[in-house]
Short mmCIF file of C-alpha atoms and ligand atoms in Angstrom, two decimals:
data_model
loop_
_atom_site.label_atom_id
_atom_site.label_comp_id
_atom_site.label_asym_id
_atom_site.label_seq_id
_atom_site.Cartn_x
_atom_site.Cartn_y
_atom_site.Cartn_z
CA UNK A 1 0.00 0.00 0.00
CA UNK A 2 2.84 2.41 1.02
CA UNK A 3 4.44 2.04 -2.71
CA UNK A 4 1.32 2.32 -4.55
CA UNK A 5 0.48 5.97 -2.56
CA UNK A 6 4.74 7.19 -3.52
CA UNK A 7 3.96 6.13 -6.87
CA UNK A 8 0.73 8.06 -7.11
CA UNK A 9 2.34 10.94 -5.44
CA UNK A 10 5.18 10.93 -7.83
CA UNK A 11 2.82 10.37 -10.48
CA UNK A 12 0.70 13.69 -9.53
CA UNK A 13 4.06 15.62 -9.06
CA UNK A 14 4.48 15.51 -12.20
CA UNK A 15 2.76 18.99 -13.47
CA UNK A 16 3.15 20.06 -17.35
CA UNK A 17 5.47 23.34 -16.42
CA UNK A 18 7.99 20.59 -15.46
CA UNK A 19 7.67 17.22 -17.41
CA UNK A 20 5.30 18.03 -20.70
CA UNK A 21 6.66 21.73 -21.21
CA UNK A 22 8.29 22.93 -24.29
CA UNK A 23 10.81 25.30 -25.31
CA UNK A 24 10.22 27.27 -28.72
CA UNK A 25 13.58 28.16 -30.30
CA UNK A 26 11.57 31.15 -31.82
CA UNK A 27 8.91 33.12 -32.49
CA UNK A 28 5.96 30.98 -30.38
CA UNK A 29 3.17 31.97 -32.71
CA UNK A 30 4.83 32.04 -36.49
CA UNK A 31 2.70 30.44 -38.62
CA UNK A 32 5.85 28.66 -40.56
CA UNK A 33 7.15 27.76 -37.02
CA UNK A 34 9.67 24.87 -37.56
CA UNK A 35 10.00 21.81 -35.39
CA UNK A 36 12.85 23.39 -33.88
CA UNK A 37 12.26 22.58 -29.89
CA UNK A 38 13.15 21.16 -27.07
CA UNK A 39 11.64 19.57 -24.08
CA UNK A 40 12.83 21.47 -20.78
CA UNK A 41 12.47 18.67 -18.16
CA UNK A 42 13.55 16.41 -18.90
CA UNK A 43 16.27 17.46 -21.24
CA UNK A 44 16.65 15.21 -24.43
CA UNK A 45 18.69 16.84 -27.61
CA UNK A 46 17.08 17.95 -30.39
CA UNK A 47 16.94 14.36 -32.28
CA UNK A 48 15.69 12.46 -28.84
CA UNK A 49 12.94 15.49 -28.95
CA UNK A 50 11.98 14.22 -32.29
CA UNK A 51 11.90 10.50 -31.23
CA UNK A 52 10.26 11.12 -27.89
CA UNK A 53 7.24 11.81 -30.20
CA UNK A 54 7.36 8.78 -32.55
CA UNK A 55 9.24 5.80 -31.17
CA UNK A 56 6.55 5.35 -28.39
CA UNK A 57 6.18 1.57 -28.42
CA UNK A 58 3.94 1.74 -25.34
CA UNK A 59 1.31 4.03 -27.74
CA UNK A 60 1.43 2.26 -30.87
CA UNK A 61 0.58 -1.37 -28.29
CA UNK A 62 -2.64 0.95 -27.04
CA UNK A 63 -3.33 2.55 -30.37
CA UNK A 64 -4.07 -0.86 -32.08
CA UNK A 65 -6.77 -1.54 -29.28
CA UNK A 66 -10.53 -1.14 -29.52
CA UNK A 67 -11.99 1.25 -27.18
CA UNK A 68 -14.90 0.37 -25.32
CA UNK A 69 -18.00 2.30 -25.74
CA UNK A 70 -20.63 2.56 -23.37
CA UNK A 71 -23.96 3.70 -23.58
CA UNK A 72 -25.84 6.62 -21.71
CA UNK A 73 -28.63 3.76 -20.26
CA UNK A 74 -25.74 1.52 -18.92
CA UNK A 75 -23.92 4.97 -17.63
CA UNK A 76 -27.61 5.52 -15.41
CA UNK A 77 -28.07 1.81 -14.60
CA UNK A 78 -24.76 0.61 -13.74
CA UNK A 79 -24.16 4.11 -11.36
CA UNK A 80 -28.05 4.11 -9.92
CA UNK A 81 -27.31 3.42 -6.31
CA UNK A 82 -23.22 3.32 -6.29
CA UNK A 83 -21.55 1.81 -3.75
CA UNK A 84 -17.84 2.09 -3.03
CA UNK A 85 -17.48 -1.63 -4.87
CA UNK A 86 -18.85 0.17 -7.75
CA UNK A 87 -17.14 3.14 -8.03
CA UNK A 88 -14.07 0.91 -7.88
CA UNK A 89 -15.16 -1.16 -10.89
CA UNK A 90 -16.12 2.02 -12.30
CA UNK A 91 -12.24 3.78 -12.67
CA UNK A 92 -10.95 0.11 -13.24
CA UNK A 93 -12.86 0.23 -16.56
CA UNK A 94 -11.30 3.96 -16.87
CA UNK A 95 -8.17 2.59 -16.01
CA UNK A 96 -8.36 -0.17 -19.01
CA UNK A 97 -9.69 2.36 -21.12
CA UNK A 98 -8.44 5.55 -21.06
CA UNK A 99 -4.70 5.08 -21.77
CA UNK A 100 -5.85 3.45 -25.25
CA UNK A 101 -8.51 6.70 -26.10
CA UNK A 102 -5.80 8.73 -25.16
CA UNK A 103 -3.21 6.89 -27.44
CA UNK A 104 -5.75 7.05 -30.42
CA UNK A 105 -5.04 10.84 -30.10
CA UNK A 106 -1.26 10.77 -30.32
CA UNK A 107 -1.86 8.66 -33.30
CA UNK A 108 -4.11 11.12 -34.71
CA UNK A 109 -1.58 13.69 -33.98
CA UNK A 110 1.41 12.11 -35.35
CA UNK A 111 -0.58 11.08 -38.48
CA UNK A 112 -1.33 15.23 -39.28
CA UNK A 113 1.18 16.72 -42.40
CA UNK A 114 4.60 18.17 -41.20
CA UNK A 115 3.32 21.95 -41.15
CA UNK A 116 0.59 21.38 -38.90
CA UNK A 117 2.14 18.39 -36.57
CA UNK A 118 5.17 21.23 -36.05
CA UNK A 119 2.81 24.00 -34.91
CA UNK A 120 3.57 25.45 -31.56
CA UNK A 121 1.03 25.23 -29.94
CA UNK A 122 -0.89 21.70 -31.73
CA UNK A 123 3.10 20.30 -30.47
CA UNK A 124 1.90 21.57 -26.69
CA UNK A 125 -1.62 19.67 -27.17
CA UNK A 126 0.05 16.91 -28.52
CA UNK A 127 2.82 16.53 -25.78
CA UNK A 128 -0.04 17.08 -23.07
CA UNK A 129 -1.66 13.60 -24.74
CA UNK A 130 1.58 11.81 -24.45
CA UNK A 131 2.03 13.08 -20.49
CA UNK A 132 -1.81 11.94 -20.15
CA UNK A 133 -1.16 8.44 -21.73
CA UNK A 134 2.19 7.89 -19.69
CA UNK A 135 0.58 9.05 -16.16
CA UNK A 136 -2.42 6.81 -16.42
CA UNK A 137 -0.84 3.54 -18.02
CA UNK A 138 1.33 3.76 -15.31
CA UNK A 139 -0.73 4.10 -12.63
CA UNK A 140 -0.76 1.39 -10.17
CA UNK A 141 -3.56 -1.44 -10.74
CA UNK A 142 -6.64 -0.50 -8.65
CA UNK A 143 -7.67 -2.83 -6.05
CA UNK A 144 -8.82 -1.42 -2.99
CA UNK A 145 -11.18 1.34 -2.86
CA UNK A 146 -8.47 3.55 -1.53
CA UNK A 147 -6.70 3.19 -4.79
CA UNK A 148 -9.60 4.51 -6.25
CA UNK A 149 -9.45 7.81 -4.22
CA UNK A 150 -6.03 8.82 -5.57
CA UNK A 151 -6.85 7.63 -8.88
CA UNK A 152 -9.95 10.08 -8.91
CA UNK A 153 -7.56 12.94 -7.74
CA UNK A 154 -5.58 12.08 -10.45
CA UNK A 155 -8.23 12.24 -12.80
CA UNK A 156 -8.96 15.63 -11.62
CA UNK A 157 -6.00 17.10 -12.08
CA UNK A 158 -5.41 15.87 -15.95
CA UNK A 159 -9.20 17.11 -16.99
CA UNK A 160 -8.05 20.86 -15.60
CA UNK A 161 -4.83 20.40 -17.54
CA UNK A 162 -6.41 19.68 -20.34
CA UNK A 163 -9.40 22.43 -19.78
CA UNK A 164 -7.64 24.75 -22.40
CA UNK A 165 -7.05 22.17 -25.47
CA UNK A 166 -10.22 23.40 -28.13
CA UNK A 167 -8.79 26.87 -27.57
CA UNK A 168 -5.51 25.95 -28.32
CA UNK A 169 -6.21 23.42 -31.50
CA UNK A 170 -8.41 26.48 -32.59
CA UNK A 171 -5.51 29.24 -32.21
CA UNK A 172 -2.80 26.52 -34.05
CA UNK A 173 -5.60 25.66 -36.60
CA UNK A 174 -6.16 29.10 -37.16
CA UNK A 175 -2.55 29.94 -38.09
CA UNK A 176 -1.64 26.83 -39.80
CA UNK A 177 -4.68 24.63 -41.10
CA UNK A 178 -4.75 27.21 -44.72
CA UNK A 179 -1.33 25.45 -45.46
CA UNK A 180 -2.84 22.32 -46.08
CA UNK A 181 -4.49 21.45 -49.47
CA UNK A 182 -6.81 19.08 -48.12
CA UNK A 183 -9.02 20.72 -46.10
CA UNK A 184 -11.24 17.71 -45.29
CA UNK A 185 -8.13 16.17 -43.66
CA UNK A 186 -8.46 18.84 -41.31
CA UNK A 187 -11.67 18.52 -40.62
CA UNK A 188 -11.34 14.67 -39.74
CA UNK A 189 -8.86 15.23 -37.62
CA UNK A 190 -10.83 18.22 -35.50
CA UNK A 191 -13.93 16.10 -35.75
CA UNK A 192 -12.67 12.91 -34.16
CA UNK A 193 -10.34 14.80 -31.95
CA UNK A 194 -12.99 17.17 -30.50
CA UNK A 195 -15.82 14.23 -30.16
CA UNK A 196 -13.19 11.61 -29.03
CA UNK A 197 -12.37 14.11 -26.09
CA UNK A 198 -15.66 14.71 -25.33
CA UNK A 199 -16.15 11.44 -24.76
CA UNK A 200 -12.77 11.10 -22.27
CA UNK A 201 -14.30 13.85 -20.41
CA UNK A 202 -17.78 12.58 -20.42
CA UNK A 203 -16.39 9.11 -18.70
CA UNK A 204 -14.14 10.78 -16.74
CA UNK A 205 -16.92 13.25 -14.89
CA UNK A 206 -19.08 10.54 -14.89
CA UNK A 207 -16.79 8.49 -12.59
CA UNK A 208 -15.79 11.52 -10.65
CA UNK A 209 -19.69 12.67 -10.24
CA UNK A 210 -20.38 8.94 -9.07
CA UNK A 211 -18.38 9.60 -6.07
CA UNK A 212 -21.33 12.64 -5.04
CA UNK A 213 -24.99 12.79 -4.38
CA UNK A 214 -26.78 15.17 -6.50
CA UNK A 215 -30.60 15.36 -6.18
CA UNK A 216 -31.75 13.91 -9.78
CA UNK A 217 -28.34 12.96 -11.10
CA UNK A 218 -26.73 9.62 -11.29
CA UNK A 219 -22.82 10.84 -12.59
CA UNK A 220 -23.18 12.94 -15.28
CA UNK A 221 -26.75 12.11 -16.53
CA UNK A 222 -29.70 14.16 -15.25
CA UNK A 223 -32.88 12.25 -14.34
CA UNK A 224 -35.06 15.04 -14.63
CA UNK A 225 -33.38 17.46 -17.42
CA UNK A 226 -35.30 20.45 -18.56
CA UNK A 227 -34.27 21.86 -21.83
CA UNK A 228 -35.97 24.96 -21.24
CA UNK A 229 -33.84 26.04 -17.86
CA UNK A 230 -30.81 25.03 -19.32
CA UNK A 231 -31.65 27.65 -22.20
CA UNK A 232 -33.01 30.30 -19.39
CA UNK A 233 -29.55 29.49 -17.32
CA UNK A 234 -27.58 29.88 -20.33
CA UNK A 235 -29.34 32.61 -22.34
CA UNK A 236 -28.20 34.59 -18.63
CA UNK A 237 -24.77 33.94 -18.84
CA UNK A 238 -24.50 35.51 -22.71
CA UNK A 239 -26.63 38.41 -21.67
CA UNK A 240 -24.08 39.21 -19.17
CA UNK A 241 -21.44 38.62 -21.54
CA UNK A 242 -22.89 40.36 -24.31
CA UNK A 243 -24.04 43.51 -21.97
CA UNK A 244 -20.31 43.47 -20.72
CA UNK A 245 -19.57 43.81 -24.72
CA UNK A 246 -21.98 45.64 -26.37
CA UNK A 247 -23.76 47.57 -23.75
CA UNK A 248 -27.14 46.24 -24.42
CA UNK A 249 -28.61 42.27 -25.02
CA UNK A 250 -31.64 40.85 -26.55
CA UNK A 251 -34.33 39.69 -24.16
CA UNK A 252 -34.81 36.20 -24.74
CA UNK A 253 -38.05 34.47 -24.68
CA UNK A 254 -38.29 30.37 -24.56
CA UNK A 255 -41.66 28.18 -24.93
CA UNK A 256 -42.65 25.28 -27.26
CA UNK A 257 -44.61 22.03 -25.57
CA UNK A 258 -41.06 20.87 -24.38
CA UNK A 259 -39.75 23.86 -22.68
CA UNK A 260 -41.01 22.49 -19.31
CA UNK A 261 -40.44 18.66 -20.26
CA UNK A 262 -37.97 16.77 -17.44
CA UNK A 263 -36.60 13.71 -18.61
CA UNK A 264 -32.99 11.93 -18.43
CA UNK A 265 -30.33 13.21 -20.79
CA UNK A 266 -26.97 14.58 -20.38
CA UNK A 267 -26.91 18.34 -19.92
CA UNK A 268 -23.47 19.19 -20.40
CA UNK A 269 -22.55 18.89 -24.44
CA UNK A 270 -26.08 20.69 -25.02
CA UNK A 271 -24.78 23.16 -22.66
CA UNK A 272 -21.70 23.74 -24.56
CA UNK A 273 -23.94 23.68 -28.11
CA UNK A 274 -26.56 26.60 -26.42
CA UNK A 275 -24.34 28.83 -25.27
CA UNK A 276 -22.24 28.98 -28.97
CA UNK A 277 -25.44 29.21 -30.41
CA UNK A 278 -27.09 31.77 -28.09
CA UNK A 279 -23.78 33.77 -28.57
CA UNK A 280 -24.05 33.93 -32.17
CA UNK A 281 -27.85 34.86 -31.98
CA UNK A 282 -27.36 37.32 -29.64
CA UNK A 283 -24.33 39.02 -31.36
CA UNK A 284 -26.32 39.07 -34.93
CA UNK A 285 -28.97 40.81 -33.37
CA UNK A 286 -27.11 43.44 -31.59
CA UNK A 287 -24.78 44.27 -34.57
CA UNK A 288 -27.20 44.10 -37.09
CA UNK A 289 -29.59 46.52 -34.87
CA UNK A 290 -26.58 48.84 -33.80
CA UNK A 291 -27.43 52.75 -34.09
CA UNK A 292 -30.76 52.23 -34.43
CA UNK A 293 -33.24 53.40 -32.18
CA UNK A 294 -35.47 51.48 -29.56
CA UNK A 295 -34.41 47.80 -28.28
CA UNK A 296 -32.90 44.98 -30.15
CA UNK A 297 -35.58 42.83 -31.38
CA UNK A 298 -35.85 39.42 -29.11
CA UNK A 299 -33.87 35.94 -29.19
CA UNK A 300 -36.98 32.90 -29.40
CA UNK A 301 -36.19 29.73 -28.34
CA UNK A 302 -38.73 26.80 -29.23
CA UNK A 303 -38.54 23.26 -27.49
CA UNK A 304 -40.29 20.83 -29.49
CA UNK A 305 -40.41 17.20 -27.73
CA UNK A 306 -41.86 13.98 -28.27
CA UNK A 307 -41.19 10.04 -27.47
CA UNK A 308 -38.10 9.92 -29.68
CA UNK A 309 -36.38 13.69 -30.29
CA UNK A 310 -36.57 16.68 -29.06
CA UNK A 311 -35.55 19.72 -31.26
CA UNK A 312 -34.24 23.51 -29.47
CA UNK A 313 -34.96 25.75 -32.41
CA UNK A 314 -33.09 29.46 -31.58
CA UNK A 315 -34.52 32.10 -33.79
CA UNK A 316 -32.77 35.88 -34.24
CA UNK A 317 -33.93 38.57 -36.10
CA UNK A 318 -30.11 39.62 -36.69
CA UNK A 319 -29.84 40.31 -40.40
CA UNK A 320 -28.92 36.14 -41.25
CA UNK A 321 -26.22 34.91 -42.91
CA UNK A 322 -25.36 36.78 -45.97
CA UNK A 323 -25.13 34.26 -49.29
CA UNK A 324 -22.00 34.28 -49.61
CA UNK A 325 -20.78 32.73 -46.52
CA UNK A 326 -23.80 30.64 -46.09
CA UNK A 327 -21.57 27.64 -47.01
CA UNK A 328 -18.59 28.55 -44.63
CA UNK A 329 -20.44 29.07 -40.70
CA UNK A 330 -19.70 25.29 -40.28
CA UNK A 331 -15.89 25.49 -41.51
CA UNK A 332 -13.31 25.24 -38.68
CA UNK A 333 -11.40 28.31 -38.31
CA UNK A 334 -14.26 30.44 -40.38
CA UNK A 335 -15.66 33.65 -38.39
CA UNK A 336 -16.63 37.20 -39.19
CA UNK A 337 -15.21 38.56 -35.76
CA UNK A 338 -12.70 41.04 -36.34
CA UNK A 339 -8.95 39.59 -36.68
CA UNK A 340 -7.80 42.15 -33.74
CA UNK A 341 -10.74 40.47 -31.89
CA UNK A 342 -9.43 36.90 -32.84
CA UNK A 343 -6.36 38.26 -31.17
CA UNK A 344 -7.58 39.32 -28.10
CA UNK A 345 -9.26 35.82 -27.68
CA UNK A 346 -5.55 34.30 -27.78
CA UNK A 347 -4.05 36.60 -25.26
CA UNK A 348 -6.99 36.33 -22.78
CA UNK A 349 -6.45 32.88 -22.97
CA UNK A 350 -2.94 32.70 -22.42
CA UNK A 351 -3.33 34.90 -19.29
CA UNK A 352 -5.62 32.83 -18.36
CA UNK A 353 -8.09 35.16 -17.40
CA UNK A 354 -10.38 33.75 -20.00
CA UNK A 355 -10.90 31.47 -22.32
CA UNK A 356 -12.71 31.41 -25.78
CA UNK A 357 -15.56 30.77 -24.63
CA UNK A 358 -16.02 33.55 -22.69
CA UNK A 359 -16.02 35.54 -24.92
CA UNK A 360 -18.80 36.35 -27.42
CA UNK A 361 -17.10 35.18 -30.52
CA UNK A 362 -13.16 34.20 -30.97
CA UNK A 363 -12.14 31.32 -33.06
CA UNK A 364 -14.71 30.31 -35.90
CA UNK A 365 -14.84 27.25 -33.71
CA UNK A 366 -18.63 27.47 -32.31
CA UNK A 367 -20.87 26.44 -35.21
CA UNK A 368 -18.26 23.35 -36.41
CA UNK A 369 -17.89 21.54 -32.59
CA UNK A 370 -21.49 22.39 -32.01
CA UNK A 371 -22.05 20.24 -35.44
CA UNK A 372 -19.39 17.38 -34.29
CA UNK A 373 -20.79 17.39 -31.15
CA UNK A 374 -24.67 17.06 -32.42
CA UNK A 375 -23.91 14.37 -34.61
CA UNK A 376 -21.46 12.33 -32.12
CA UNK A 377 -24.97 12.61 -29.72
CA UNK A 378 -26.85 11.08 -32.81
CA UNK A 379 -28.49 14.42 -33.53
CA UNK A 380 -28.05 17.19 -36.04
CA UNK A 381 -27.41 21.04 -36.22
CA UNK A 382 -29.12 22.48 -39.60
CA UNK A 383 -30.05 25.94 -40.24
CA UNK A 384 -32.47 28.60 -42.34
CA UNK A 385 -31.58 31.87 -42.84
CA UNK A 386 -33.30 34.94 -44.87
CA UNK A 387 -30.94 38.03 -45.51
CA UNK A 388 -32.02 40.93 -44.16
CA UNK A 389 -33.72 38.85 -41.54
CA UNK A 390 -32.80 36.34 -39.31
CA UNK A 391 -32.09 32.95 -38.72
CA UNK A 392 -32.76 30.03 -37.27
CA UNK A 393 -30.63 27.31 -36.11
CA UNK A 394 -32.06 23.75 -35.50
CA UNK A 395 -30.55 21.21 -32.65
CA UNK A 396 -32.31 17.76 -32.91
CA UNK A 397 -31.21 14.95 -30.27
CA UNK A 398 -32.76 11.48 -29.62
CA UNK A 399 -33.89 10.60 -26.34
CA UNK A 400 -31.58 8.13 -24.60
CA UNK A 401 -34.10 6.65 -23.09
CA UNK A 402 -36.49 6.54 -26.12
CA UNK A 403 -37.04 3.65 -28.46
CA UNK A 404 -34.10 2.67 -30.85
CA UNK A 405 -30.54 2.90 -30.90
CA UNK A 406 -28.66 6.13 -28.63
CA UNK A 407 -25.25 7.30 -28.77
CA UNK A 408 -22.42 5.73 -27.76
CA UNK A 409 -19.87 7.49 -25.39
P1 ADP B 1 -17.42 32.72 -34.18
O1 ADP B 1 -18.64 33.00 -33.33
O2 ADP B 1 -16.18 32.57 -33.37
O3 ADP B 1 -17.27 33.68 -35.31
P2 ADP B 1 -18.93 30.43 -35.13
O4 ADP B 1 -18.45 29.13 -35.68
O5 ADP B 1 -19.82 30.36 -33.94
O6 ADP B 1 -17.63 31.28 -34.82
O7 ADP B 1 -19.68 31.23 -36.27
C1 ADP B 1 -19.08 31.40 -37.54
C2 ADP B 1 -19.68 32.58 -38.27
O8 ADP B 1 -21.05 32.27 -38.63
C3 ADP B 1 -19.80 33.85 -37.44
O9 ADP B 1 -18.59 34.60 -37.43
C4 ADP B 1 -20.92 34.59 -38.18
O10 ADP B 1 -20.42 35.27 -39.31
C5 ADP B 1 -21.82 33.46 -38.70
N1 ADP B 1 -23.02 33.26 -37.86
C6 ADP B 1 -23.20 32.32 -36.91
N2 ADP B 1 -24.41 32.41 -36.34
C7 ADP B 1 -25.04 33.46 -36.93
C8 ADP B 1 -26.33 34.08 -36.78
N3 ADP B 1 -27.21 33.64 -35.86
N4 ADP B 1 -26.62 35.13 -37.58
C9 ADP B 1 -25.72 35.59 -38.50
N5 ADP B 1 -24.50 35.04 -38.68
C10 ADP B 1 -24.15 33.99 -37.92
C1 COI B 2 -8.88 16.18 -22.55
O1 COI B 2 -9.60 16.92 -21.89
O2 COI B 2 -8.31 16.60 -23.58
C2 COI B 2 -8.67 14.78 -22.12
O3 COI B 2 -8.41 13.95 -22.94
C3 COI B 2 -8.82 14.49 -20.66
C4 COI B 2 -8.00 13.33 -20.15
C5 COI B 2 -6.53 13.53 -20.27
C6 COI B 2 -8.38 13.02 -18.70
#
């Protein structure tokens, strides 16, 4: 017992500003930034830096594995009523599975064309995969519920490490991903990157939530989940944000025969979809509405719900999308927000005052991982738009407790 808690500690000393951190030998945001780098703890040469991301026998071993998928019914019945026995079983499946998610990444990574692989700040994300796959194959096996405890912590600490990785594959994409020809090889790699992770993090949170009673949740799933006050929770955060902004906000009105419906879902990726989606509405309507007199016009949001889907319709009066970008909103990387805007997104980030999402548009990343994420949830993200108008922007999801097939996480 003593040398599984020294290993753990050792394990959790480990913090990216010592092992995973890497020295640029120039500029840190060039766009034709070189592989030119060096790892600053430990200290390999140049060449080792190179191998220290290829010849990983350990990762190609996990990489050729299967993951397991679970579904959102066996999340809710396996963690109804969780004892510590369970919660055990529960991070030894994370223990089995994680390390070979996590090497599926690195593949992913090393797999990307030399321009892009070499960026910066896609080398951080990358190395912070590698330090996540080495941590938690090495982790002691888990035996005793104890084990468990410092596994958990350990869990903890890698999901905040990793809290910062869409905003930093969206500032590397932004600079690099136009020096590839084959754009849809970008998008792959986003697609399956941002969904895969969601999915990590999903399992992860799930586990962790296991360990704590919340009234009408079992982990991460909500037993009695109301569309309509997630959209009222989260159409209050972007009025805040967008009053901070613009000085003024639509007021937001939300009905439809499912605003008030409770049923068992998981809130948090339809969180992350709302609030991009709420932004954009929100931002349309105020810029399109600037200098004229009177209030904005209002953001509607319609919940439609029956035994199968429900669909969250959001519906702006904020000029639409003009024709000729009508076939870019979904592009990674594509965004009307000012470039010195796009800036200010980085640096906020990197003093980690805020991130991305905090602010009310950054990255061209909104619309795209709203659409990966829809689709990995079995759903879809479609939209209508009439110039001069408005638009409106469709999410449809599945039940997972309906009839037929659900998602798999
Ligand atoms: P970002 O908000 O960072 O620009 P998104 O992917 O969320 O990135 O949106 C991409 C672009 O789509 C926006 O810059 C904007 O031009 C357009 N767009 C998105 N939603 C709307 C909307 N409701 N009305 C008008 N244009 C929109
Ligand atoms: C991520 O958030 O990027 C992850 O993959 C989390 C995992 C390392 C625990």
């Amino acid at each position: 017992r003593a040398s599984k808690l020294v290993s753990y500690r050792a394990l959790s000393r480990v913090t990216p500003s010592r092992a995973g951190q890497i020295r640029f030998n120039n500029a840190a945001s060039s766009a034709t930034t070189t592989a030119a780098c060096t790892i600053v703890s430990p200290a390999p040469s140049p060449s080792m830096a190179c191998s220290h991301y290829y010849n990983q026998a350990a990762v190609d071993a996990a990489a050729a594995k299967n993951s397991v998928l679970l579904t959102p019914a066996s999340l809710l019945y396996s963690g109804r009523a969780a004892d510590s026995h369970q919660v055990l079983r529960s991070a030894q499946y994370l223990q089995r599975e994680l390390p070979v998610r996590i090497a599926h990444r690195v593949a992913d990574f090393r797999a990307l064309p030399f321009v892009v692989g070499c960026h910066p700040t896609l080398l951080a994300v990358h190395e912070l995969y590698l330090r996540a796959f080495h941590i938690l194959s090495n982790t002691p096996t888990l035996t005793e519920p104890e084990d468990e405890i410092q596994y958990s912590g350990l869990l903890r600490q890698l999901l905040d490490e990793h809290k910062d990785v869409v905003t930093m594959l969206a500032e590397g994409f932004r600079e690099c991903g136009r020096h590839v020809r084959d754009s849809g090889l970008v998008r792959t790699f986003l697609d399956r990157t941002l969904t895969s992770r969601l999915g990590i993090r999903l399992l992860c949170e799930h586990h962790l939530a296991l360990r704590q009673e919340k009234p009408d949740f079992v982990g991460i799933v909500g037993t009695k989940f109301c569309p309509g006050d997630l959209v009222e929770s989260r159409a209050a955060l972007v009025t805040r944000m967008c009053d901070m902004k613009y000085g003024q906000s639509p007021t937001i009105r939300v009905d439809g025969n499912g605003s008030k419906a409770a049923f068992s879902y998981i809130p948090q990726p339809i969180e992350y979809v709302l609030t991009e989606l709420l932004k954009n509405a929100f931002r349309a309507t105020v810029e399109f509405h600037r200098g004229r007199p009177g209030p904005v016009p209002e953001v509607r949001v319609t919940v439609a719900n029956n035994d199968v889907d429900f669909v969250i319709r959001i519906s702006d009066q904020g000029g639409g999308v003009p024709h000729e970008i009508a076939d870019k909103i979904f592009d990674y990387n594509f965004s009307t927000a000012e470039a010195s805007e796009q800036h200010e997104s980085f640096f906020d980030r990197v003093s980690e005052s805020r991130s991305s999402s905090s602010s009310m548009h950054g990255f061209g990343f909104g619309l795209p991982a709203s659409l990966a994420y829809a689709r990995y949830l079995g759903g879809a993200l479609t939209f209508e738009t009439m110039q001069g108008v408005g638009s409106d922007f469709y999410l449809r999801l599945r039940h997972i407790d309906g009839r037929g097939d659900t998602f798999r996480i």
